[in-house]
Amino acid sequence: QVQLVQSGAEVKKPGASVRVSCKASGYTFSAYFINWVRQAPGQGLEWVGWINPNSGVSHSAEKFQGSVTMTRDTSINTAYMELSGLRSDDTAVYYCARSLGDFPVYFDHWGQGILVTVSS
Amino acid sequence: EIVLTQSPGTLSLSPGERATLSCRASQSVRSSYLAWYQQKTGQSPRLLIYGASSRATGIPDRFSGSGSGTDFTLTISRLEPEDFAVYYCQQYGDSPPYTFGQGTKLEIK
């Protein structure tokens, strides 16, 4: 069965960077895009960006351009998201989620989420 | 960027009742490219509906989606205890960003 397993919780100081991972199994990793969606405590969902595991091409929402880097390692079916220049309002659960491609972009499987806490 | 507004914010109903959740877009959603998700406390979202009206794999037929243009509806025909959760709509008809509504909390009355 399709599984997206994410790395563990992180605590970082303001200004630092964090890299989180998402390991895929149960399907052909290169055939689907990996998206990142975040959810601040008690808030709604916000799309961060996607990566095409086949090509390595990524695209992020405008507000995250310059601060987010998405990569992948196809040898271990894992996608990564690095967020730099962390601020307190980056505190959120970060989910990876699968989509068919860059269109249509809806999310049929989700990881369990990673809580990233930014605090001094 | 398309803004999605969900109503009501909270819906209080009893098991067995019918639930109707609304999602309104700030501009027309191309080709009804709208999805609905269910999120239970402490869990990841789960895809229910895509393309405004197509049920995702394994989703019971008491869940149905409808609508086009700027107005979309998720209907749960007969509520089961496990259906009480937060529901989000998401549009993917426009170029990124792919936006979500703020959610409707469905609670037991």
Tab-separated table of C-alpha atoms in Angstrom, chain A residues 37 39 43-47 50 59 61 95 102-108 110-112, chain B residues 30 33 35 37 39 43-47 50 88 90 92-93 96-98 100-102:
chain	number	residue	atom	x	y	z
A	37	VAL	CA	1.575	21.404	2.741
A	39	GLN	CA	-0.649	23.664	8.944
A	43	GLN	CA	-5.118	26.750	11.577
A	44	GLY	CA	-5.927	25.631	8.046
A	45	LEU	CA	-3.830	24.141	5.276
A	46	GLU	CA	-1.312	26.000	3.122
A	47	TRP	CA	0.394	24.623	0.013
A	50	TRP	CA	5.991	20.441	-5.188
A	59	HIS	CA	8.001	24.852	-7.827
A	61	ALA	CA	4.315	29.226	-3.798
A	95	TYR	CA	2.962	17.310	5.534
A	102	ASP	CA	1.782	19.366	-11.731
A	103	PHE	CA	-1.802	19.031	-12.902
A	104	PRO	CA	-4.185	18.078	-11.462
A	105	VAL	CA	-2.788	18.922	-8.072
A	106	TYR	CA	-4.943	17.279	-5.477
A	107	PHE	CA	-3.487	15.052	-2.808
A	108	ASP	CA	-4.489	11.400	-2.629
A	110	TRP	CA	-0.442	12.137	2.873
A	111	GLY	CA	2.430	11.604	5.256
A	112	GLN	CA	1.848	11.658	8.992
B	30	ARG	CA	-11.718	26.208	-13.941
B	33	TYR	CA	-11.123	21.450	-10.260
B	35	ALA	CA	-11.320	18.736	-3.945
B	37	TYR	CA	-10.658	16.597	2.476
B	39	GLN	CA	-9.224	15.832	8.846
B	43	GLN	CA	-4.487	13.036	11.885
B	44	SER	CA	-3.464	13.920	8.349
B	45	PRO	CA	-6.107	15.075	5.891
B	46	ARG	CA	-7.839	12.403	3.794
B	47	LEU	CA	-9.007	12.973	0.235
B	50	TYR	CA	-11.854	15.471	-6.479
B	88	TYR	CA	-11.512	21.502	3.838
B	90	GLN	CA	-9.110	22.979	-2.129
B	92	TYR	CA	-6.450	23.331	-8.272
B	93	GLY	CA	-7.939	24.880	-11.375
B	96	PRO	CA	-0.259	27.897	-8.198
B	97	PRO	CA	-0.747	28.501	-5.351
B	98	TYR	CA	-3.305	25.758	-4.800
B	100	PHE	CA	-7.595	25.728	0.667
B	101	GLY	CA	-10.660	26.998	2.456
B	102	GLN	CA	-10.404	27.753	6.157
